[in-house]
Tab-separated table of C-alpha atoms in Angstrom:
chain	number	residue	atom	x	y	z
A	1	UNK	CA	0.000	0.000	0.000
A	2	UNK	CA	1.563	3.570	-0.802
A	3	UNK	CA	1.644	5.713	1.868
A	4	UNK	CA	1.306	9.934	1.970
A	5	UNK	CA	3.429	12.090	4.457
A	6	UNK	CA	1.493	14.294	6.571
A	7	UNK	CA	2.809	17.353	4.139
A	8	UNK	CA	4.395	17.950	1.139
A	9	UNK	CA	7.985	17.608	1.121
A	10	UNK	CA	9.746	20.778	1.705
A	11	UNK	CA	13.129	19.658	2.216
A	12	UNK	CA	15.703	18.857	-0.595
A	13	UNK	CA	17.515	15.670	-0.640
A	14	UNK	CA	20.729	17.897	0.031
A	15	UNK	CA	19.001	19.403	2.775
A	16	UNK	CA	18.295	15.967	4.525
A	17	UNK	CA	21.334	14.958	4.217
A	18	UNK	CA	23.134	17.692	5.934
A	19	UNK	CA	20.400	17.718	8.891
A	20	UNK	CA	21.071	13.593	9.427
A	21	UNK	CA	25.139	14.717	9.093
A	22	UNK	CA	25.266	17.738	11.308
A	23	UNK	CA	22.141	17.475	13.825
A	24	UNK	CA	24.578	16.205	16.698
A	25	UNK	CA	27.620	18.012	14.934
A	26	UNK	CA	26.942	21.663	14.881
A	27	UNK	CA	30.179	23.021	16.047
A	28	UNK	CA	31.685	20.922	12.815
A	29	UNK	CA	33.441	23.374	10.280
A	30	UNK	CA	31.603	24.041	6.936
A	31	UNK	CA	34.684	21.731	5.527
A	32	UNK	CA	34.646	18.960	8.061
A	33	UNK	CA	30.693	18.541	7.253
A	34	UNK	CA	31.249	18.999	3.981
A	35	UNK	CA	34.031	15.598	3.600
A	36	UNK	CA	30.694	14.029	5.917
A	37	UNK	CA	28.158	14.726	3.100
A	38	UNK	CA	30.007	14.392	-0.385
A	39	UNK	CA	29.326	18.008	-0.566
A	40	UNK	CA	31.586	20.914	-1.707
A	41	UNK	CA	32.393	23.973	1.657
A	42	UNK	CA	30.489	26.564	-0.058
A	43	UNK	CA	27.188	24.342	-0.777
A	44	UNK	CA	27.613	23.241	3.131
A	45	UNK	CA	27.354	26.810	4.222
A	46	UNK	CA	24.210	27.664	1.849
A	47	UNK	CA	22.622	24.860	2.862
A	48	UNK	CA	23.005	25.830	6.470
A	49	UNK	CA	22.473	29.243	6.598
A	50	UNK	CA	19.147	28.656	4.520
A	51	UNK	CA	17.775	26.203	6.695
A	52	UNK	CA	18.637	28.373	9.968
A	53	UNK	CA	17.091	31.361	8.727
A	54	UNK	CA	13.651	29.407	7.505
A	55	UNK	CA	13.639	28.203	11.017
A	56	UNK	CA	14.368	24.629	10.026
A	57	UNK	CA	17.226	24.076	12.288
A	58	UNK	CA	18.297	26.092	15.465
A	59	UNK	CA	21.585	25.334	17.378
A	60	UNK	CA	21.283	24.510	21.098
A	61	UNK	CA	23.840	23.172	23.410
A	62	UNK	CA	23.717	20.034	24.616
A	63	UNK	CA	24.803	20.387	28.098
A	64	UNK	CA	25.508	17.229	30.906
A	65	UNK	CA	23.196	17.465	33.717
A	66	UNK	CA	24.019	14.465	35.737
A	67	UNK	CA	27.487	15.257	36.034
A	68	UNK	CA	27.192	18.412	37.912
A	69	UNK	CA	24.318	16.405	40.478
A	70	UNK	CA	21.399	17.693	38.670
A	71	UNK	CA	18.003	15.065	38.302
A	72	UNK	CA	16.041	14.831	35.436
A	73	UNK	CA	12.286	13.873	35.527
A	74	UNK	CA	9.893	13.219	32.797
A	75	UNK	CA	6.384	14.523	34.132
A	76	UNK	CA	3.565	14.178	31.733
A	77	UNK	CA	0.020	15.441	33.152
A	78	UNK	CA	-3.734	16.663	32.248
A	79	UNK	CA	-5.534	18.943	34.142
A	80	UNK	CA	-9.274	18.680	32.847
A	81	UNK	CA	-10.877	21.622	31.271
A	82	UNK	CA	-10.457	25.062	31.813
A	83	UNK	CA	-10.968	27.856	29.948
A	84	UNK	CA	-8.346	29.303	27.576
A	85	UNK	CA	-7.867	32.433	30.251
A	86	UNK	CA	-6.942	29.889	32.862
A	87	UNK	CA	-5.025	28.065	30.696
A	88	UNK	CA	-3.011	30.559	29.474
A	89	UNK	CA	-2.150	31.717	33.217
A	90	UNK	CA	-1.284	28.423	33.943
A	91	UNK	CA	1.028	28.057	31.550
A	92	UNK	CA	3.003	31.130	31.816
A	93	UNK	CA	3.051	30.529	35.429
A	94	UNK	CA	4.495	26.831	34.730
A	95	UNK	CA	7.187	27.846	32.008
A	96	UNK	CA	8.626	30.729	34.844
A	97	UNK	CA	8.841	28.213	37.301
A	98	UNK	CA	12.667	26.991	38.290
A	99	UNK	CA	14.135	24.032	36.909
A	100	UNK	CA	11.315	23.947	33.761
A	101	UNK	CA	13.070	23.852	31.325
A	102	UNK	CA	11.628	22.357	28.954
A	103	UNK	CA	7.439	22.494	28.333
A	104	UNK	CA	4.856	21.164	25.520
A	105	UNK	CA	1.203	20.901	24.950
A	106	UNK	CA	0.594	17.271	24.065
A	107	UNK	CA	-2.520	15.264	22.607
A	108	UNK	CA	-3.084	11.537	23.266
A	109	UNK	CA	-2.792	10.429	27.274
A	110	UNK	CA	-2.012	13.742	28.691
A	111	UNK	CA	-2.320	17.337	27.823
A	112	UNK	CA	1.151	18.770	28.984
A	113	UNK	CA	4.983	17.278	29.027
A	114	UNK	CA	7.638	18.775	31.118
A	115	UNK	CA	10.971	18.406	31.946
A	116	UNK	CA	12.217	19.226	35.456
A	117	UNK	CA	16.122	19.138	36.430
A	118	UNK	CA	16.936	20.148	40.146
A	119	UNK	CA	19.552	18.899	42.597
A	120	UNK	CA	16.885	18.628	45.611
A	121	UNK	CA	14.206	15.900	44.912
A	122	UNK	CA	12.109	17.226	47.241
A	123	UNK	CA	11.295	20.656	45.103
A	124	UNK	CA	9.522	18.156	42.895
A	125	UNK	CA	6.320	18.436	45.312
A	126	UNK	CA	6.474	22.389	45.181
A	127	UNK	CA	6.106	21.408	41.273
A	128	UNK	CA	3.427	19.159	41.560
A	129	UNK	CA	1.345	21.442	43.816
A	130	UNK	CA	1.993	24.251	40.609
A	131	UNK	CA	0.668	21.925	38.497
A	132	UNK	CA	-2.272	21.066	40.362
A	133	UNK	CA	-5.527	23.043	39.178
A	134	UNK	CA	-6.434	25.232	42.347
A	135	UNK	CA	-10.496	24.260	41.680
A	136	UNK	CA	-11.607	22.165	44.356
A	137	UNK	CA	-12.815	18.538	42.611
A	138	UNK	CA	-10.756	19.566	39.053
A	139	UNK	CA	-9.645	16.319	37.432
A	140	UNK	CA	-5.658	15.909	37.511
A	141	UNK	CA	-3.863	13.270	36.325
A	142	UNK	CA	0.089	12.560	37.022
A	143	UNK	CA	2.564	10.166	36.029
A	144	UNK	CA	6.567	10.792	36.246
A	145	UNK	CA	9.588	9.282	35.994
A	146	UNK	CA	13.634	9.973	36.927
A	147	UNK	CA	15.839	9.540	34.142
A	148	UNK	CA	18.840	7.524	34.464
A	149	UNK	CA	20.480	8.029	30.867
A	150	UNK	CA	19.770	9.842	27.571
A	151	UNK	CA	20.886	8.483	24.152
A	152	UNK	CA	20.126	10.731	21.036
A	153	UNK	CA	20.127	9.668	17.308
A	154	UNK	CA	20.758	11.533	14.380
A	155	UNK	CA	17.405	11.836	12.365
A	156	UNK	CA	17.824	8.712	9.756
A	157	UNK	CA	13.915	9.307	8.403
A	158	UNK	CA	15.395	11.889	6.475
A	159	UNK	CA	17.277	9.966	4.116
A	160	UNK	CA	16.131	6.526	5.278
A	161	UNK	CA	19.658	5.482	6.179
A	162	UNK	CA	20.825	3.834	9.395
A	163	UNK	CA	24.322	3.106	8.414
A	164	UNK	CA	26.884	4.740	10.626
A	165	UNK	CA	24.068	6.587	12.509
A	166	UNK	CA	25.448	9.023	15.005
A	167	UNK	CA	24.432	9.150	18.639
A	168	UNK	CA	25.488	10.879	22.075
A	169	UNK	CA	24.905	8.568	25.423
A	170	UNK	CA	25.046	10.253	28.955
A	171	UNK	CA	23.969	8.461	31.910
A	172	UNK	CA	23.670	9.342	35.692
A	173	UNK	CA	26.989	8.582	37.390
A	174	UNK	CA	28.279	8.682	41.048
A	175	UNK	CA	31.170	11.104	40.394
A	176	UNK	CA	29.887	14.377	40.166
A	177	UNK	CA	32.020	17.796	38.724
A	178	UNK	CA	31.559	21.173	41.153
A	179	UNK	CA	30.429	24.429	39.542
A	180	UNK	CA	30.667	27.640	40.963
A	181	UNK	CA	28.178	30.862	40.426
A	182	UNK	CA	30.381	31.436	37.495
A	183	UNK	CA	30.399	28.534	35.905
A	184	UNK	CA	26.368	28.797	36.501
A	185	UNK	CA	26.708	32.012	34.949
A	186	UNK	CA	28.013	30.976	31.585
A	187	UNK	CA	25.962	28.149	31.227
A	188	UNK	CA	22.971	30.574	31.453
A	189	UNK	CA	24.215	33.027	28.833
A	190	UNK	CA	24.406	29.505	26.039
A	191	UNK	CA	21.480	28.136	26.806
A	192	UNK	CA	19.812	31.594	26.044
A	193	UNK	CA	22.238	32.810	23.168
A	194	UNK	CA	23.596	29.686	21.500
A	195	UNK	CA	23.751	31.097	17.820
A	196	UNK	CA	25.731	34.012	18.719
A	197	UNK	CA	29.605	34.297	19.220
A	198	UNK	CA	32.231	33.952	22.466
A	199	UNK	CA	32.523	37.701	22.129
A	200	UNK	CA	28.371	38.770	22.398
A	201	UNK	CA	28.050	35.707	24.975
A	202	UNK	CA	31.156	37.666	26.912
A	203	UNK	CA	29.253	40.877	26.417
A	204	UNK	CA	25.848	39.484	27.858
A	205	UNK	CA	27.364	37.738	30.677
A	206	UNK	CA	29.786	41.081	31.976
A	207	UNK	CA	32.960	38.847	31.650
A	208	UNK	CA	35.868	39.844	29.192
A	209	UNK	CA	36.289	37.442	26.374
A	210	UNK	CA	39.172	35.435	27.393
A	211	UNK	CA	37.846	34.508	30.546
A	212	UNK	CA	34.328	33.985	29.265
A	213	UNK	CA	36.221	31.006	26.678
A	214	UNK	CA	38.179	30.052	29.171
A	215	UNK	CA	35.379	29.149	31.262
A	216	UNK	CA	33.698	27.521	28.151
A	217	UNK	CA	36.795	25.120	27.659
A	218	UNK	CA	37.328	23.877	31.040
A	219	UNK	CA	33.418	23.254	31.390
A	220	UNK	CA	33.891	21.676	27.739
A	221	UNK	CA	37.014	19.211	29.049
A	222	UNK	CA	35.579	18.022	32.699
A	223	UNK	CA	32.139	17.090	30.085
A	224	UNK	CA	29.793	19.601	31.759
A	225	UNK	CA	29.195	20.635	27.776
A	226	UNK	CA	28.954	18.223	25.436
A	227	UNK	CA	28.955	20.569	22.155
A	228	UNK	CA	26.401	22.113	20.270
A	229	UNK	CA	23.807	20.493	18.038
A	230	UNK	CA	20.675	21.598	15.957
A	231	UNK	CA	17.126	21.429	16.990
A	232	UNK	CA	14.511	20.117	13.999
A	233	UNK	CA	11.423	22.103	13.588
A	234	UNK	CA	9.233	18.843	13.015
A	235	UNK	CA	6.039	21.107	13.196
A	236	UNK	CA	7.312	23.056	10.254
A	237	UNK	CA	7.722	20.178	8.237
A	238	UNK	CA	4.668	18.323	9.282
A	239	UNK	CA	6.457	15.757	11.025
A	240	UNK	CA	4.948	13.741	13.491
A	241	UNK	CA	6.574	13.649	17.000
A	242	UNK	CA	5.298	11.153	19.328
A	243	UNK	CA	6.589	9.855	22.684
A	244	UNK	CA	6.334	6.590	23.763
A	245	UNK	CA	6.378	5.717	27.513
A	246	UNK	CA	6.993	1.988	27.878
A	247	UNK	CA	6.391	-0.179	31.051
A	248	UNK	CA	8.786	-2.937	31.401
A	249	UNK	CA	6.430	-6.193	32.435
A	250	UNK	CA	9.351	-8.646	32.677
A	251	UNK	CA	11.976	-8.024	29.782
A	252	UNK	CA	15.277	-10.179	30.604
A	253	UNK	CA	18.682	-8.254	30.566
A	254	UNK	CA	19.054	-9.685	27.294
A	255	UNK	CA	16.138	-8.693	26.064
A	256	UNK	CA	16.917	-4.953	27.292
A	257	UNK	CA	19.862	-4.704	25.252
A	258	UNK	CA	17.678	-6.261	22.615
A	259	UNK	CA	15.316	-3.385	22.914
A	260	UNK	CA	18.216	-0.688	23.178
A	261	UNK	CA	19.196	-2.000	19.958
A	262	UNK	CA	16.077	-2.424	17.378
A	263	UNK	CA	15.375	1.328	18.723
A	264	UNK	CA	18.895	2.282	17.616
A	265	UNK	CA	18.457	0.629	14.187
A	266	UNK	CA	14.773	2.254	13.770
A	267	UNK	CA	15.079	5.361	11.669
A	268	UNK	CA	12.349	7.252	13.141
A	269	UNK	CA	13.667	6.412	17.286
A	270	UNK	CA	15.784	9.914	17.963
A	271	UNK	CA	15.960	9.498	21.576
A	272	UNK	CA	15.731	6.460	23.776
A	273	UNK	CA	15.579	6.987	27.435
A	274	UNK	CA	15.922	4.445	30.247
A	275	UNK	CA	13.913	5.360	33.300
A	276	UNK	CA	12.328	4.335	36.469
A	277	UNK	CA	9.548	5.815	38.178
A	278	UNK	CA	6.035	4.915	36.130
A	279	UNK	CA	7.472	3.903	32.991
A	280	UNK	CA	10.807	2.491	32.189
A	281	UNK	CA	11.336	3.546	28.655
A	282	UNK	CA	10.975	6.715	27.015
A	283	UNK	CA	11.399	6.582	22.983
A	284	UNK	CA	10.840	9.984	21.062
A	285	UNK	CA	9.735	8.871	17.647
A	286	UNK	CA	9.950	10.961	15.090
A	287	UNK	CA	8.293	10.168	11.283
A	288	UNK	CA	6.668	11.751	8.136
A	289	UNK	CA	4.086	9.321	7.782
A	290	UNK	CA	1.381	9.097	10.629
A	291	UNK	CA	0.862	5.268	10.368
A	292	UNK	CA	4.064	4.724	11.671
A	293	UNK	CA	3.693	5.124	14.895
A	294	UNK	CA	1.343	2.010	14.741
A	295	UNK	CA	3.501	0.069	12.873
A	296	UNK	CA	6.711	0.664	15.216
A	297	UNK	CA	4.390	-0.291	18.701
A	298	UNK	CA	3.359	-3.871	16.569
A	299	UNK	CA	6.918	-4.495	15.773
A	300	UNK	CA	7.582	-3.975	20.012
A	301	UNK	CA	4.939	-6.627	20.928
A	302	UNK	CA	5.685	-9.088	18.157
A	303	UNK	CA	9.313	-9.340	19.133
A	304	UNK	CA	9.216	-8.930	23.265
A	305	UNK	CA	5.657	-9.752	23.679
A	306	UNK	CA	4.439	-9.773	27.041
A	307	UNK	CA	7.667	-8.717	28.306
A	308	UNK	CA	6.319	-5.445	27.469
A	309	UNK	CA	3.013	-4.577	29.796
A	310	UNK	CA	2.400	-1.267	28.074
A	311	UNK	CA	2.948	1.554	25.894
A	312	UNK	CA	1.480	5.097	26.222
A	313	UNK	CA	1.708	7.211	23.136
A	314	UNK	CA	1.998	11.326	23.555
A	315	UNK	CA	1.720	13.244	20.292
A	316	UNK	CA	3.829	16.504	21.025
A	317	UNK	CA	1.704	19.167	19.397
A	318	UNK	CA	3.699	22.751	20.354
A	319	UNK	CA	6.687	23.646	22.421
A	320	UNK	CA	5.979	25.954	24.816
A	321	UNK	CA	9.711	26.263	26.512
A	322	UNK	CA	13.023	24.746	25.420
A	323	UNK	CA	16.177	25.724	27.494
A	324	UNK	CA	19.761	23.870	27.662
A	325	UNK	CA	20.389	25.251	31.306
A	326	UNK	CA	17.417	25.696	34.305
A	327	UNK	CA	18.043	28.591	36.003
């Protein structure tokens, strides 16, 4: 059966290449992308400037919270109906509250996603009691999880080829690296600038520019920041982005790895998360052709059967908030 994608395509076939090359590469030189792609410098930087300033691509850095003792949950909620006025209040309210930093209206099992990183697990109650509709007999609806490692993919879809797909891996770890207000400080000024230059970053941040990179390379070599890579506008391309949360019912440690892999091979998986809390898995599945989704949750219970007791699907609809560093 021929399938449709959910828009008409709007990227070139140069264009997807250069997003699967340099997604988790953007600090790569127009050159050192170019020897990636088969393409010539000067096509590498037209490509890339034209897909920046069509909003196709942003850089963000891609910073390491569990080495510096930070924890990262996965909260996904609904909070019954309100009207847009209280919505709206809501939701400005949520995306100024510490250690959001990242927020989206989602369709499917729960209206909202967030991400929350903090060093004290207890501040996670003060969140929960923000999220909470202040109505007396309001339906609410919770479920969260801790996150224990992060791997990202390159996005294969594009081009439909797995071979040599990149990925980063960080995982929680006992040894922890100390930051000081400084340190804090610079991290900040990235995660709100991270398409402008050392010397405007310096500027913002009241530092000269030789301390400011300074700062940036020792934070760089002790792995608090990982490098820069480019966020993909899926909604501008009418690509479907779903999340997956997936409760582990019995899976063997054989079978884990198993899982770790087939996601790894799947084109459309560009994050898989291990967790623990009320889910143990946390795919981000990307794809330009809705049925996919479908196809990709038959292939998980043909091949691990009961071993998995459930998956939850969450259609992101609209990004609300997307930092690299809570404040």
């Amino acid at each position: 059966m021929s399938r449709s994608p959910l828009a008409p395509a709007s990227l070139s076939e140069k264009e997807r290449q250069f997003i699967v090359a340099a997604t988790l590469h953007a600090d790569l030189s127009a050159k050192e992308l170019g020897h990636m792609t088969g393409q010539r410098e000067h096509a590498i930087r037209y490509i890339r400037d034209g897909l920046v300033s069509r909003g196709i691509i942003r850089p963000v850095y891609h910073m390491n919270y569990f080495i510096i003792g930070l924890n990262d949950f996965g909260i996904y909620f609904s909070r019954g109906s309100e009207n847009s006025a209280s919505r709206k209040r809501f939701e400005a309210s949520l995306e100024k509250a510490p250690g959001v930093f990242w927020v989206a209206k989602t369709g499917g099992a729960f209206q909202y996603a967030v991400s929350f990183v903090t060093p004290k697990t207890h501040l996670l109650g003060d969140l929960f009691t923000r999220l909470r509709p202040s109505e007396t007999g309001t339906h609410f609806e919770k479920c969260f999880g801790i996150r224990l490692d992060w791997t990202i993919y390159a996005p294969a879809y594009l081009t439909g080829d797995v071979k040599g797909r990149k990925r980063i891996t960080l995982k929680a770890s006992d040894s922890f690296v100390e930051i000081d207000d400084t340190d804090r400080k610079v991290l900040r000024v990235l995660s709100d600038l991270p398409e402008k230059p050392i010397a405007e970053h310096a500027r913002v941040s009241g530092m000269n520019a030789s301390s400011f990179s300074y700062r940036v390379e020792q934070l760089r070599k002790r792995g608090v920041i990982y490098g820069r890579r480019y966020m993909l506008n899926t909604p501008a391309l009418g690509i479907n982005n779903q999340r997956l949360l997936i409760v582990d019912r019995g899976l063997t440690a054989e079978q884990r790895t198993e899982l770790f892999e087939l996601c790894s091979r799947h084109p459309s998986v560009v994050a898989f998360l291990c967790c623990t809390g009320d889910w143990d898995f946390e795919l981000r599945f990307e794809s330009e052709f809705p049925g996919d989704i479908d196809i990709f949750c038959q292939l998980l219970f043909d091949t691990f059967g009961n071993g998995i007791g459930s998956v939850k699907t969450v259609q992101q609809l609209n990004v609300l908030k997307q930092i690299s560093f809570p404040a």
